[in-house]
mmCIF file with all atom_site columns, C-alpha atoms in Angstrom:
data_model
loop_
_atom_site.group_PDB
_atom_site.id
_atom_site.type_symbol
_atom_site.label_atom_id
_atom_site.label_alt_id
_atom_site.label_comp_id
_atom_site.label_asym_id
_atom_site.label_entity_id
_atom_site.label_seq_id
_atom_site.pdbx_PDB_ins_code
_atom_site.Cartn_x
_atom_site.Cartn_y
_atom_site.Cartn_z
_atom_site.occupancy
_atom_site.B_iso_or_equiv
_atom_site.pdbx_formal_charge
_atom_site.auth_seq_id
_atom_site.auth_comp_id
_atom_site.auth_asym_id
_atom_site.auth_atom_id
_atom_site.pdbx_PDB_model_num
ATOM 1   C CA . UNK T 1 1   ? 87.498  93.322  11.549  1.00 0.00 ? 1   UNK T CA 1
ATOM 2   C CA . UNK T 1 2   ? 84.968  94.027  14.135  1.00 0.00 ? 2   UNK T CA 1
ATOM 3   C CA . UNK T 1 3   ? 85.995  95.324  17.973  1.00 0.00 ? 3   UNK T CA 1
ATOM 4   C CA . UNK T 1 4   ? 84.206  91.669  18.952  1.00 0.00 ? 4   UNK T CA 1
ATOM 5   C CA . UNK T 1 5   ? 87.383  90.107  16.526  1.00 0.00 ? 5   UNK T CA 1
ATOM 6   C CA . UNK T 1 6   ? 84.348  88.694  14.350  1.00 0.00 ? 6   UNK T CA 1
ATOM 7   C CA . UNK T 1 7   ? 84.197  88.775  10.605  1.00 0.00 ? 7   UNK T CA 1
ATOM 8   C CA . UNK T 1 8   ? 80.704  89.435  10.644  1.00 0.00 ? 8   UNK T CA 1
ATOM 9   C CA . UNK T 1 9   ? 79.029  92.582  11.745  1.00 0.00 ? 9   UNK T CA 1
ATOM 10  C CA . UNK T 1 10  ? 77.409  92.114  15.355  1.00 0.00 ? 10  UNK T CA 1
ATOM 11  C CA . UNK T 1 11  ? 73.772  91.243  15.456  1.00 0.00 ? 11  UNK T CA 1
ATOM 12  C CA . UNK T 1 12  ? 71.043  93.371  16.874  1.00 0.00 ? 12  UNK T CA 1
ATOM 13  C CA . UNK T 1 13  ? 68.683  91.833  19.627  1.00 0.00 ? 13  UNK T CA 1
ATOM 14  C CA . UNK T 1 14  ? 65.318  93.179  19.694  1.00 0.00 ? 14  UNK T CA 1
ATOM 15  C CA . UNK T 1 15  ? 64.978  94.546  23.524  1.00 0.00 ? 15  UNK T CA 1
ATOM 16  C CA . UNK T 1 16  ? 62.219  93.038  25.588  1.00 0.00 ? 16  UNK T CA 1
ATOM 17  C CA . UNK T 1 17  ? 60.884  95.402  28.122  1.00 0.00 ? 17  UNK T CA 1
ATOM 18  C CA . UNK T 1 18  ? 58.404  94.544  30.819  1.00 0.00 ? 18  UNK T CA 1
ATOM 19  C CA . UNK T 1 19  ? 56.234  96.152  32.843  1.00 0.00 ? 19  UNK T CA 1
ATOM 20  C CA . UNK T 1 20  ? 55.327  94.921  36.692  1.00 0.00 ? 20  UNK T CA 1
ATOM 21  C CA . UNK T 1 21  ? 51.821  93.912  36.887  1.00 0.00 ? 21  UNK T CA 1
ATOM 22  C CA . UNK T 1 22  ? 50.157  95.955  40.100  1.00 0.00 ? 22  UNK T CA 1
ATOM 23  C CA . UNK T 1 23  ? 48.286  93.391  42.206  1.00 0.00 ? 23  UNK T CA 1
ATOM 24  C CA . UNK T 1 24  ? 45.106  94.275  43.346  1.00 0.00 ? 24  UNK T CA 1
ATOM 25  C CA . UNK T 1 25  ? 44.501  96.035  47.135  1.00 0.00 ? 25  UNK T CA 1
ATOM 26  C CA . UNK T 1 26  ? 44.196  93.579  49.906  1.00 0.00 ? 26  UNK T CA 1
ATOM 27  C CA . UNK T 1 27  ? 40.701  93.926  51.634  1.00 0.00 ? 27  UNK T CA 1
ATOM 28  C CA . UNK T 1 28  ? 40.701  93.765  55.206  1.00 0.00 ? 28  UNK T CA 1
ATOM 29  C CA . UNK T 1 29  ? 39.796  91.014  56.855  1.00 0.00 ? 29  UNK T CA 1
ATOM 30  C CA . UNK T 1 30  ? 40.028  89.720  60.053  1.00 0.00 ? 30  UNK T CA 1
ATOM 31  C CA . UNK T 1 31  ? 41.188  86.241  60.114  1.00 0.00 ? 31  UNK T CA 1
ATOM 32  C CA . UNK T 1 32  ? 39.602  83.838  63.259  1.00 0.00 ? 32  UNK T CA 1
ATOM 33  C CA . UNK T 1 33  ? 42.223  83.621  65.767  1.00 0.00 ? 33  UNK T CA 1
ATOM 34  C CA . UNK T 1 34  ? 43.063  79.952  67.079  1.00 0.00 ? 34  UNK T CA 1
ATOM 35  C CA . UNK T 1 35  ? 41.333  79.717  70.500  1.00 0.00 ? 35  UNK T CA 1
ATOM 36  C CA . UNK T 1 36  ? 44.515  80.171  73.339  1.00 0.00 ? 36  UNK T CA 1
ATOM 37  C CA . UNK T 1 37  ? 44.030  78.769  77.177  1.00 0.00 ? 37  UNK T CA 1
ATOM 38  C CA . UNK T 1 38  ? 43.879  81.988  79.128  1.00 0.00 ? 38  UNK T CA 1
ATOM 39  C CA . UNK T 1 39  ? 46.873  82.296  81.476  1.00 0.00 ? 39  UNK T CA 1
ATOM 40  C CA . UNK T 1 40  ? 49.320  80.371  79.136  1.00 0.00 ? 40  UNK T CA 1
ATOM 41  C CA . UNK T 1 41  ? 51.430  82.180  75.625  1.00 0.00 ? 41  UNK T CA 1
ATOM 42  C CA . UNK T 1 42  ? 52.021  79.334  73.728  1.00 0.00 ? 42  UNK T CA 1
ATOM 43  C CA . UNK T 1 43  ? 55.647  79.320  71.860  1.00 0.00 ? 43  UNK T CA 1
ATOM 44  C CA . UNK T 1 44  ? 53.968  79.416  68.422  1.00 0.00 ? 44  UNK T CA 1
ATOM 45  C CA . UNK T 1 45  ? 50.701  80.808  67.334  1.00 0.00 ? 45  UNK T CA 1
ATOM 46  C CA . UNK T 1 46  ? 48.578  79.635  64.459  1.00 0.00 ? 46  UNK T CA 1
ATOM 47  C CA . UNK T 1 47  ? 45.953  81.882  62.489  1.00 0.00 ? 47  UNK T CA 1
ATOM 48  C CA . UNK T 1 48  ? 43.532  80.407  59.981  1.00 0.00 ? 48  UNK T CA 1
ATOM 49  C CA . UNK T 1 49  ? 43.051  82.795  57.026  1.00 0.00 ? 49  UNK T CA 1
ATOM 50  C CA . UNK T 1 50  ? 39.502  82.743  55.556  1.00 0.00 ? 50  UNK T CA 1
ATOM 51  C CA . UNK T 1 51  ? 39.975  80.865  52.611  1.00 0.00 ? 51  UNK T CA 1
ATOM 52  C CA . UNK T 1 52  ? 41.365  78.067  54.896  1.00 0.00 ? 52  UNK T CA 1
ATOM 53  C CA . UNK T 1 53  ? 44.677  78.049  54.791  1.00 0.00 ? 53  UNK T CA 1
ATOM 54  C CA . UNK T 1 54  ? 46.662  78.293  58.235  1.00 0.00 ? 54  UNK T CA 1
ATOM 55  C CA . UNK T 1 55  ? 49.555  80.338  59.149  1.00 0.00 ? 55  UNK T CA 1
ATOM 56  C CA . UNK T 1 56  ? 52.002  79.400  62.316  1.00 0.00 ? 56  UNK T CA 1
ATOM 57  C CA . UNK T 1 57  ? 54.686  81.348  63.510  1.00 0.00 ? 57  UNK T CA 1
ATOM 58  C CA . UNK T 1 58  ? 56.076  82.796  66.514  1.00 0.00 ? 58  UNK T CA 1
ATOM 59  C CA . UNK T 1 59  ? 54.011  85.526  68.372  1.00 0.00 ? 59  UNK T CA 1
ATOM 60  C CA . UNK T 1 60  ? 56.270  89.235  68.456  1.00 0.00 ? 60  UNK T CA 1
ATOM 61  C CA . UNK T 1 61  ? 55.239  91.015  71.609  1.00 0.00 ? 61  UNK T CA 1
ATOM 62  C CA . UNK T 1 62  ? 55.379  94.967  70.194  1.00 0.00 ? 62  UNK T CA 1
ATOM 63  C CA . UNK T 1 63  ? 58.973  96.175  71.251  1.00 0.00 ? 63  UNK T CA 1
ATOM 64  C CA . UNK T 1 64  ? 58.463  99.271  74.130  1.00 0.00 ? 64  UNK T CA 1
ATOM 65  C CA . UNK T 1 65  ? 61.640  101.171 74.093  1.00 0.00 ? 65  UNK T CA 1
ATOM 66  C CA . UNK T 1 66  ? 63.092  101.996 77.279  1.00 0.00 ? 66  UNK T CA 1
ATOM 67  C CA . UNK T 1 67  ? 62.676  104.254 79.844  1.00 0.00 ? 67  UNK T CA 1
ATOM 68  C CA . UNK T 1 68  ? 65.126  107.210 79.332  1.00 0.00 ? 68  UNK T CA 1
ATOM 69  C CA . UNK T 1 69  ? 66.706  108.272 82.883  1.00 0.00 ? 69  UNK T CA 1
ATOM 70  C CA . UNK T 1 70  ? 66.121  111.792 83.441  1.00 0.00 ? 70  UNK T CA 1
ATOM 71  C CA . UNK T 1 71  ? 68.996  113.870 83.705  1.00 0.00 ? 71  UNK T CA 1
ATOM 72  C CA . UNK T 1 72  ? 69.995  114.998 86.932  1.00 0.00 ? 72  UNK T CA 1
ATOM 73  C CA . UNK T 1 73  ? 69.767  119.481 87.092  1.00 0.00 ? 73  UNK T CA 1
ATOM 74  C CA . UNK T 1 74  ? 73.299  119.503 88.134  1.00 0.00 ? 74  UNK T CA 1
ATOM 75  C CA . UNK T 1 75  ? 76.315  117.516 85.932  1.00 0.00 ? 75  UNK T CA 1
ATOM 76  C CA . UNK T 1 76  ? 78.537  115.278 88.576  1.00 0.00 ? 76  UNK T CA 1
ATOM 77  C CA . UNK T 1 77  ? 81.448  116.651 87.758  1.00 0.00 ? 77  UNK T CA 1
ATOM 78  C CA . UNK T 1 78  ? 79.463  119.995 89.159  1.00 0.00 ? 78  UNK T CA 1
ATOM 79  C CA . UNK T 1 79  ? 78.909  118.372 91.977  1.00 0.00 ? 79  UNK T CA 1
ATOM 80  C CA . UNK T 1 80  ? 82.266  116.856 92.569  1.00 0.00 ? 80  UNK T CA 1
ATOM 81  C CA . UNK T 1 81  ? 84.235  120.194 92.340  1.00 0.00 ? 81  UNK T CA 1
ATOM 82  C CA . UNK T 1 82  ? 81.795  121.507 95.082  1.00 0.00 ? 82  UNK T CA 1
ATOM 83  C CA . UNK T 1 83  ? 82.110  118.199 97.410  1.00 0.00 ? 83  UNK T CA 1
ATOM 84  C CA . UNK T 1 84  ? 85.474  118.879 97.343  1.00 0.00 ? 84  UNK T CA 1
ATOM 85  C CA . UNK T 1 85  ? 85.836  122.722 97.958  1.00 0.00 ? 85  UNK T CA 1
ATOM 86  C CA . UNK T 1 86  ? 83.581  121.733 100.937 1.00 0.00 ? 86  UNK T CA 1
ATOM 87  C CA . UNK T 1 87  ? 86.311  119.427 102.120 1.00 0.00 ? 87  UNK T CA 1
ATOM 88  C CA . UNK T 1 88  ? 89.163  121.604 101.614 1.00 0.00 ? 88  UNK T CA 1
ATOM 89  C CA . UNK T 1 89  ? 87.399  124.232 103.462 1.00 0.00 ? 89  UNK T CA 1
ATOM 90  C CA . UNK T 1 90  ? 86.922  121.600 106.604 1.00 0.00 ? 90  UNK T CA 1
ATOM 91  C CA . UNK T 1 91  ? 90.963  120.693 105.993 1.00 0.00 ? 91  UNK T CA 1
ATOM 92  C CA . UNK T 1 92  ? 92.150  124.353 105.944 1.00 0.00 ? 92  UNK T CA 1
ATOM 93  C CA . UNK T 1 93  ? 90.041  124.853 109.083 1.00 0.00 ? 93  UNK T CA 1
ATOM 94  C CA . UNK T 1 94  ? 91.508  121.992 111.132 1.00 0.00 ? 94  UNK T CA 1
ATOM 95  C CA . UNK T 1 95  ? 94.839  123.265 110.207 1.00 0.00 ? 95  UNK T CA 1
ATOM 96  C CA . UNK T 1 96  ? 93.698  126.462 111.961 1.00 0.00 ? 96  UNK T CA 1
ATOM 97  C CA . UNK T 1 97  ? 92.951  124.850 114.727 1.00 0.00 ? 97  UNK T CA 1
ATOM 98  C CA . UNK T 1 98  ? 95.467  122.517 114.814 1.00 0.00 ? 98  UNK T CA 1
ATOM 99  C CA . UNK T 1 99  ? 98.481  125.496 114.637 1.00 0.00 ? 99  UNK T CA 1
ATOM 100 C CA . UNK T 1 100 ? 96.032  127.810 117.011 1.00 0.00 ? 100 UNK T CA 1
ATOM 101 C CA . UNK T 1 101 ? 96.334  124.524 119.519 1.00 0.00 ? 101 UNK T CA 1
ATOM 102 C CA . UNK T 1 102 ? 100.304 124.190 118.831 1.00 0.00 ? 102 UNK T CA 1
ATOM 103 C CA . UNK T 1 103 ? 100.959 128.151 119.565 1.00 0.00 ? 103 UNK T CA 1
ATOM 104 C CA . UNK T 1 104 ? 98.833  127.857 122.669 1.00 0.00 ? 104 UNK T CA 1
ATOM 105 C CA . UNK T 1 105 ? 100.400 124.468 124.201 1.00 0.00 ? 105 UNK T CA 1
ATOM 106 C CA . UNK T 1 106 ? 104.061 125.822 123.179 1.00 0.00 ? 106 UNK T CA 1
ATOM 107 C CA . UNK T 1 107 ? 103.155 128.573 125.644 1.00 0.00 ? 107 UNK T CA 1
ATOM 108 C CA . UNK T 1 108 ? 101.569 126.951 127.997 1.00 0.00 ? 108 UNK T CA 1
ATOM 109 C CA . UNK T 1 109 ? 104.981 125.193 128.692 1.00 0.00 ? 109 UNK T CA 1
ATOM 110 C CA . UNK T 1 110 ? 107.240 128.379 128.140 1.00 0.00 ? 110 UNK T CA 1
ATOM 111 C CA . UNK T 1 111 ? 105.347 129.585 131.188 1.00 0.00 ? 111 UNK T CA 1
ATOM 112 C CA . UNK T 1 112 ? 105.732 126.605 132.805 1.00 0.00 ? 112 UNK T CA 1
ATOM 113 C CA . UNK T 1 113 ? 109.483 126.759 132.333 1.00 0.00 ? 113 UNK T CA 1
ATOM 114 C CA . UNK T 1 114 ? 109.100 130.327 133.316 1.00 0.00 ? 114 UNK T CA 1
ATOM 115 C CA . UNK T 1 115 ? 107.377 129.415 136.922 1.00 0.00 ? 115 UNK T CA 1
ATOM 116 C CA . UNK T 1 116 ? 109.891 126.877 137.662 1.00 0.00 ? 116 UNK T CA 1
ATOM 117 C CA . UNK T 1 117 ? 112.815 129.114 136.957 1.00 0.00 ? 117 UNK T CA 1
ATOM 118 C CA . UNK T 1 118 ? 111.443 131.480 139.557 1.00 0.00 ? 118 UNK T CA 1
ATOM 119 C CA . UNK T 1 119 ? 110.627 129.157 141.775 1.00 0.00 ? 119 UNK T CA 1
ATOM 120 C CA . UNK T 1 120 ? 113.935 127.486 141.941 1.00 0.00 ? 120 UNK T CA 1
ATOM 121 C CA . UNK T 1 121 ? 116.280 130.787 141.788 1.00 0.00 ? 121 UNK T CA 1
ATOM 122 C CA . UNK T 1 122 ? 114.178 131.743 144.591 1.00 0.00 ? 122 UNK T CA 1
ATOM 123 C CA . UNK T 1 123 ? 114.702 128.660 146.836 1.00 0.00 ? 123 UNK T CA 1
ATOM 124 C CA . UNK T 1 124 ? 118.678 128.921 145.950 1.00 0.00 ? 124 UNK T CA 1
ATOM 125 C CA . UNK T 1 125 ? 118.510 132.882 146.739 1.00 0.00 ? 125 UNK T CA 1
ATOM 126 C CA . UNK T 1 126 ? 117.199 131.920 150.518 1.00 0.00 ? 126 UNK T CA 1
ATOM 127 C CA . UNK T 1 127 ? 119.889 129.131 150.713 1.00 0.00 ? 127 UNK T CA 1
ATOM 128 C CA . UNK T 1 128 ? 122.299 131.417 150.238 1.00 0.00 ? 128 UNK T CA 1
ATOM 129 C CA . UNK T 1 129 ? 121.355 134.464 152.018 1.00 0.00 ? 129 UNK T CA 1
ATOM 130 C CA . UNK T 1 130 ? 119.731 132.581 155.218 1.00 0.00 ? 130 UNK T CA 1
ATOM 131 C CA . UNK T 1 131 ? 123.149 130.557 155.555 1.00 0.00 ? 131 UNK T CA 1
ATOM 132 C CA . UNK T 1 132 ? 125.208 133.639 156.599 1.00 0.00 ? 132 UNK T CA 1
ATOM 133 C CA . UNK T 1 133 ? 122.486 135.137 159.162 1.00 0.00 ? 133 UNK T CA 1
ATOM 134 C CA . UNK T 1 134 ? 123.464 131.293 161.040 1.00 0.00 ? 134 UNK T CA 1
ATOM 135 C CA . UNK T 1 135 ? 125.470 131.417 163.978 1.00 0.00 ? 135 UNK T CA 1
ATOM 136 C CA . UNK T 1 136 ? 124.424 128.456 165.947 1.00 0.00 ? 136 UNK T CA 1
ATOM 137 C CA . UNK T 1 137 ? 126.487 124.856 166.104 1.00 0.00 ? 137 UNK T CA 1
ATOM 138 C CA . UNK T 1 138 ? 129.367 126.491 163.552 1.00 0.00 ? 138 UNK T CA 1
ATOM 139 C CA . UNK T 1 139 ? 132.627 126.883 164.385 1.00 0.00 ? 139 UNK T CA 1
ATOM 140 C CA . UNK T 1 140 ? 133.839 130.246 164.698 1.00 0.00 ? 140 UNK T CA 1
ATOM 141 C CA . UNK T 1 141 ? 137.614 131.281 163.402 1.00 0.00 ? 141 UNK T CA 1
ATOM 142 C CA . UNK T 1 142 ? 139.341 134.400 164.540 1.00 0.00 ? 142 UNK T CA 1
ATOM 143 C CA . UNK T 1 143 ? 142.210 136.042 162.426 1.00 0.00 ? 143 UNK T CA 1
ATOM 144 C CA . UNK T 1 144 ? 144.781 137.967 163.697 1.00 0.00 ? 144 UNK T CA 1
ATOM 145 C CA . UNK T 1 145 ? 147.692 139.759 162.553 1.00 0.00 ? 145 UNK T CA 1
ATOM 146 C CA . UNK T 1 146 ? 150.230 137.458 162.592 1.00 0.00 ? 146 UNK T CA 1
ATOM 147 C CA . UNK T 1 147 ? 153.999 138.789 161.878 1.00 0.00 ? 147 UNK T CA 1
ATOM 148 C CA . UNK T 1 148 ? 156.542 136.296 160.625 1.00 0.00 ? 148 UNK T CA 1
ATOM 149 C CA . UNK T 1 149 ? 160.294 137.730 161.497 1.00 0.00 ? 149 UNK T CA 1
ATOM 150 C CA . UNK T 1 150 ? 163.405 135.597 160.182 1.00 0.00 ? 150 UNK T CA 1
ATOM 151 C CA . UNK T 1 151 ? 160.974 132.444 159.651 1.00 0.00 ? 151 UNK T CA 1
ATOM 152 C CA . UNK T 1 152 ? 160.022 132.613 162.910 1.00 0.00 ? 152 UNK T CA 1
ATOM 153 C CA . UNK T 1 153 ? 155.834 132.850 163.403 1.00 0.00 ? 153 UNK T CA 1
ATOM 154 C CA . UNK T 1 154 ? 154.775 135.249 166.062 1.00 0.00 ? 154 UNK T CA 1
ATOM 155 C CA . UNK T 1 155 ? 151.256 135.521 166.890 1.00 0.00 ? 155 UNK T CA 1
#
């Protein structure tokens, strides 16, 4: 037996090879365009070839690719990190100003404090001192030795 499972050997095929025919090279020649209204693109355009026949199809505007945007010098992310240096600069020199304006207000009103102090242990230092130099419209109280003998007061 055979690998096909045939009793009889396998016949041979004669092999058939062909070869492409090359055509011949096209000669150029231009084909009569179908007159157009100026102004107007129709949808569909038709060209008749010189042996007659006449080809329609749509008319295919050449493809322009487009502009490439020019990179910017610096990346963004460049200018980003610099942005915001800038701006922590103008925040860390507020806070300056801020705690310079704190420090100077906070004394400003220690002084204040200050002044009054002064001016109010003054005013009670005169009250004091001025009210034993008064004599007039008080009432005066003399002390003398008084002896006391057997509960009886003598003066």
């Amino acid at each position: 037996m055979y690998p096909d499972h045939t009793p009889h050997p396998p016949v041979r095929r004669a092999v058939e090879v062909h070869h492409p025919t090359p055509l011949p090279p096209a000669v150029a020649v231009s084909a009569p365009v179908v007159p157009v209204q100026s102004g107007t693109v129709p949808a569909v355009a038709s060209i008749v070839l010189p042996d007659g026949r006449v080809i329609t199809g749509y008319a295919i505007n050449p493809a322009h690719p487009e502009p490439v945007a020019a990179k910017p010098a610096v990346s963004r992310a460049a200018v980003n990190v610099a942005l915001g240096g800038v701006g922590f600069l103008a925040v860390c020199g507020g806070l300056i100003l801020l705690t310079s304006f704190i420090a100077a207000l906070t004394a400003f009103i220690t002084q204040l404090i200050t002044l009054a102090a002064v001016i109010f242990g003054g005013w009670i230092a005169v009250q004091i001192f001025s009210a034993s130099g008064h004599r007039d419209g008080g009432t005066t109280v003399n002390i003398r030795k008084a002896v006391i003998k057997r509960n009886k007061f003598y003066s």
